[in-house]
Amino acid sequence: MSTTASVFLALLCILLLPSTYCGGSKILVVPVDGSHWINMKIILEELHSRGHEITVLRSAKSWYIPSNSSIYTSINVPMLEDDADRDFYITMIQDVMYRRSYPNFIRTFYQQHLLTSALGDGHTILAKSAGKILEDVVLMKRLQDTKFDIVLTDPALPLGVILGSYLKLPMVYNVRWMNTGEGHLTIAPSPVSYVPISGSELHHEMDFQERIKNMLHYLYSVYEQHFIINPAYSDLFQKYFPPGTDFLSLELSADIWLFRADFIFEFPRPTMPNMVYVGGFQCKEAQPLPDELEAFMQSSGEHGVVVMSLGTLVSALPHGITEAIAAVFAELPQKVIWRFVGDKPSSLGKNTKLVKWLPQNDLLGHPKTKVFIAHGGTNGMYEAVYHGVPVLGLPLLFDQFDNLLRLKVRGAARMVEVRSLTKDNFLEALKDILENPSYHENIQRLSQLHRDRPMSPMDTAIFWIEYVIRNKGAAHLQSAGFSLPWYSYYCLDVAVFVLAVTGTSIWGFIFVCRLLCCKRSSKKIKPE
Amino acid sequence: MSTTASVFLALLCILLLPSTYCGGSKILVVPVDGSHWINMKIILEELHSRGHEITVLRSAKSWYIPSNSSIYTSINVPMLEDDADRDFYITMIQDVMYRRSYPNFIRTFYQQHLLTSALGDGHTILAKSAGKILEDVVLMKRLQDTKFDIVLTDPALPLGVILGSYLKLPMVYNVRWMNTGEGHLTIAPSPVSYVPISGSELHHEMDFQERIKNMLHYLYSVYEQHFIINPAYSDLFQKYFPPGTDFLSLELSADIWLFRADFIFEFPRPTMPNMVYVGGFQCKEAQPLPDELEAFMQSSGEHGVVVMSLGTLVSALPHGITEAIAAVFAELPQKVIWRFVGDKPSSLGKNTKLVKWLPQNDLLGHPKTKVFIAHGGTNGMYEAVYHGVPVLGLPLLFDQFDNLLRLKVRGAARMVEVRSLTKDNFLEALKDILENPSYHENIQRLSQLHRDRPMSPMDTAIFWIEYVIRNKGAAHLQSAGFSLPWYSYYCLDVAVFVLAVTGTSIWGFIFVCRLLCCKRSSKKIKPE
């Protein structure tokens, strides 16, 4: 290539670099441990590759977040250090944060009471952790002196929200869940008539009975927020924040909400100008499989392959269930790859390959893959959509029921609850997906829509994080409604006033009319 | 350049072409005449350059829309052909569509009654026009046989909405105004506590009194929609649409709403997944000025230039006002370019150049321009923001008051009402903008934010029009709430049921308690 061409190409490359690039900023990250960290880490890798300096706050006893990393510096903070607190907290998350007992909460009133009380205790522990961090003078001085440009946090747990607000830094959320459910419920108007409350296992087209159920879920979540969660933080806010600060006002102070959702999956509903949708940002094109796995895939011939992975929950399935599943697989003409830990089922067929780990994204993107059997975790669902593979869901807990429901109503998934799984109903559901082409067509349509957007979800996430850095916040996108007290927000004060004026006027009118009538009739009586 | 490099560059160019390109589609455009056409035409030019076939429906007596064009084929439709209808309609638009009498609607009750009645008559005329088109068998067959891929319309007038729904075609709106005001009021939840109703001249941070005013505006707009506008179309809907069709259901059937707004201008408020913001899509970089004008600009030296243009309304200013304005200009050290039609004011200074037309965009983008004196039309406001020039607004009618208010509360504009303009208050306002640097800083900040987006507003508009073409609609982005009756949407049926059950339970409980008490006391009485 000639020198002129090289210079031209170099210039072209510079021109093609996003003009909005703003590398070299200091980003304070307050992640949530566990599966939430997986998502956050992918964004951090991208931010690091763009030259940003990243500092991650973690508990010294973190489960997933390593202290040493080539992409960030970590700081240990006094958070959930007490073993009893940690154990309690794990149980609380599993039991409460996505409460399966909700649908029957009248029947299991006592259970619900226990869960609610555990939720309160959990938030008290979190408030205690936050308090410890805020009173750690050395740590706080270090954070203040670093002069971070932005706080990036997952508000599923409130530490990042509290810390970001205390440090008065611009704040971006990487969010789907917040304390009372799906994040939209906190920030956007959510008409209960067509916005299903998290955990209700309802979809957006509800009949009268379902709308009643949804309303009860909604009222319960309001009760929980105001009477269980808010009181846990009142002492902390009184000590460290201006008077009148409450949990909601801190949560709503974020500049941009990077929402891990896409409306091909989430039901269409009201949103706000500072919400940006980045659902599926972790998805990527499939890479070639290892030779042995590729040979196995090809050996399936025209029948293709069933891929089964229940994530980290695989060991939780009872023995009887795994036997039933293995027996069903043995009857299939397809080959099966099953991510499996434990004793090999006796009914296992020759067509089924058990593995301890599988390259899920690469398998889902393989043309031989026909069905994905999954527990319904968000990441897996978006990967299935991205690669266009129909899903047979075996939901167990958390948001898995609601996630699978979203694919089911689009005709792209079936669901078999683990507690009622039998050989028959599992076989029927699996055969249905394998033999009825509509599942494949529907998820292919979702896949096409999911990929058809002006900018990839990951680029969108990075653009808006850097937008907040460049513009030192995005206050102009925050609604004025956020700062109103609830009775003003819902216009109750105005309604009371208007009704009072109208009522008084009508009463006055009637009073005057009666007065006039009385006068007239007394006049009439007089002559008699 | 070597052959290898050329081939490489050609390949690169192909790669850089949007992968989602879908030229060659058939687009039916139902525009709104007058200033709305200016916006629509810019989009059509872009669509034409991308290879789409465009058909525009126009009245044979259209004011602005030419029948012959190199970018589209036009079809004359029987719409507002009757001169009396047209004259009435023009008056109606001017008087009603953006009613200046709103703020005082209790005081001017009789005026309001006249305007409301005119609004009803106007919609009756529109419904008559739509009826004529639907019963024109030859025209309808021609439209049906063409097999359009999409209808692109401005729903400020309802013909496109009615026609698109009747032809059952995917529909995209190029929208800001609809029949009862700003389009958001039709599609998105609009809490009256922080969403100012169009024409209220309120902003998003309202005190109690302002919220009462806003509520009254809201209630009035609901009354207007249901009792004035809807009845005008009931016969038409009964004849040509399935039972139960109403105006709102047709309006909400659009796939994508390209909204001519940006939240650096519009107050942040709830939005919906199928709303796309393209405010300022008509703005472009300034081109060099003609030599004479450039010399005039440069002659202003360090003081710079004031640009004044009131659009097509310039001749509407009373003589006394133009004299006052001219006298103020004469006192300035700045040069002034004034788009002016009529008799030259006697007080005109040597620094002021009167012109019949001016290249507004190129002047606003010129570094010597210091202030833009404008009537507050949307296009001009977005051009001022785009080029970062502070505004002195002289609003006259329509949305001009609300538009200017949006820049004023951001500290980027001052407003002087024409009816109360004097030499003194005009001079004070103009000097304030020229001498106080905050106006320039604030509009520069807005300009920076307006330009900082993942994709330009025009590219965004084109992407979503082609998205609807590619995917044959975007039903998956339409909210399920759109199809609910109003009492279900607002959960009134559920509330009545829940209250009834709660009330009955409480009554039952009290009844049983009383029964038990009575029994006990009667037992107590017996032994005595």
Coordinates of N, CA, C and O in Angstrom, one line a residue, chain B residues 16 30 47 84 94 149 174 187 189 236 266 281 371 397 414 437 449 457 474 478 511:
Chain B
L16 N -19.1 0.2 6.1 CA -19.6 1.4 6.8 C -21.1 1.7 6.5 O -21.7 2.4 7.3
V30 N -49.0 11.4 4.4 CA -50.2 12.2 4.6 C -49.7 13.4 5.5 O -49.7 13.3 6.7
L47 N -35.4 10.4 2.8 CA -35.9 9.1 2.4 C -35.8 8.9 0.9 O -35.4 7.8 0.5
A84 N -65.2 28.1 1.8 CA -65.7 28.5 3.1 C -65.1 27.6 4.2 O -64.7 28.1 5.3
Q94 N -55.9 29.1 13.9 CA -55.2 30.2 14.5 C -55.9 30.5 15.9 O -55.2 30.8 16.8
D149 N -45.7 0.1 1.9 CA -45.1 -0.5 3.0 C -45.4 0.1 4.4 O -45.4 -0.5 5.4
N174 N -44.7 11.7 12.4 CA -43.8 12.8 12.6 C -44.6 13.8 13.4 O -45.4 14.5 12.8
I187 N -50.4 9.7 24.5 CA -49.8 8.3 24.6 C -49.2 7.9 25.9 O -49.2 6.8 26.3
P189 N -48.4 8.3 30.3 CA -48.9 8.9 31.5 C -48.4 10.3 31.7 O -47.2 10.5 31.5
L236 N -68.4 8.7 11.1 CA -67.4 8.2 10.2 C -66.9 6.8 10.7 O -66.8 5.9 9.9
E266 N -37.6 20.1 26.0 CA -38.9 19.7 26.6 C -38.5 19.3 28.1 O -37.4 18.8 28.3
F281 N -34.1 17.8 14.1 CA -33.6 17.0 13.0 C -33.3 17.9 11.8 O -32.6 17.5 10.9
V371 N -27.3 37.6 19.4 CA -28.6 37.3 19.9 C -29.6 37.0 18.7 O -29.4 37.6 17.7
L397 N -48.5 33.9 19.2 CA -49.6 32.9 19.3 C -49.1 31.5 19.3 O -47.9 31.2 19.4
R414 N -34.9 35.5 27.1 CA -35.8 36.4 27.7 C -37.0 36.5 26.8 O -37.0 36.2 25.7
P437 N -23.2 37.5 30.5 CA -22.7 36.3 29.8 C -23.4 35.0 30.1 O -23.3 34.0 29.4
L449 N -25.2 19.7 24.9 CA -26.0 18.5 25.3 C -26.9 18.0 24.1 O -27.0 16.8 23.9
P457 N -30.4 13.4 15.2 CA -31.8 13.2 15.1 C -32.3 12.8 13.7 O -33.3 11.9 13.7
A474 N -44.3 -2.4 14.4 CA -43.5 -2.5 15.7 C -44.5 -2.7 16.8 O -44.5 -2.0 17.9
Q478 N -45.9 -1.5 21.4 CA -47.1 -0.8 21.8 C -47.6 -1.4 23.1 O -47.7 -2.6 23.3
F511 N -70.9 -6.5 62.5 CA -72.2 -7.1 62.7 C -72.1 -8.3 63.6 O -72.9 -8.4 64.6

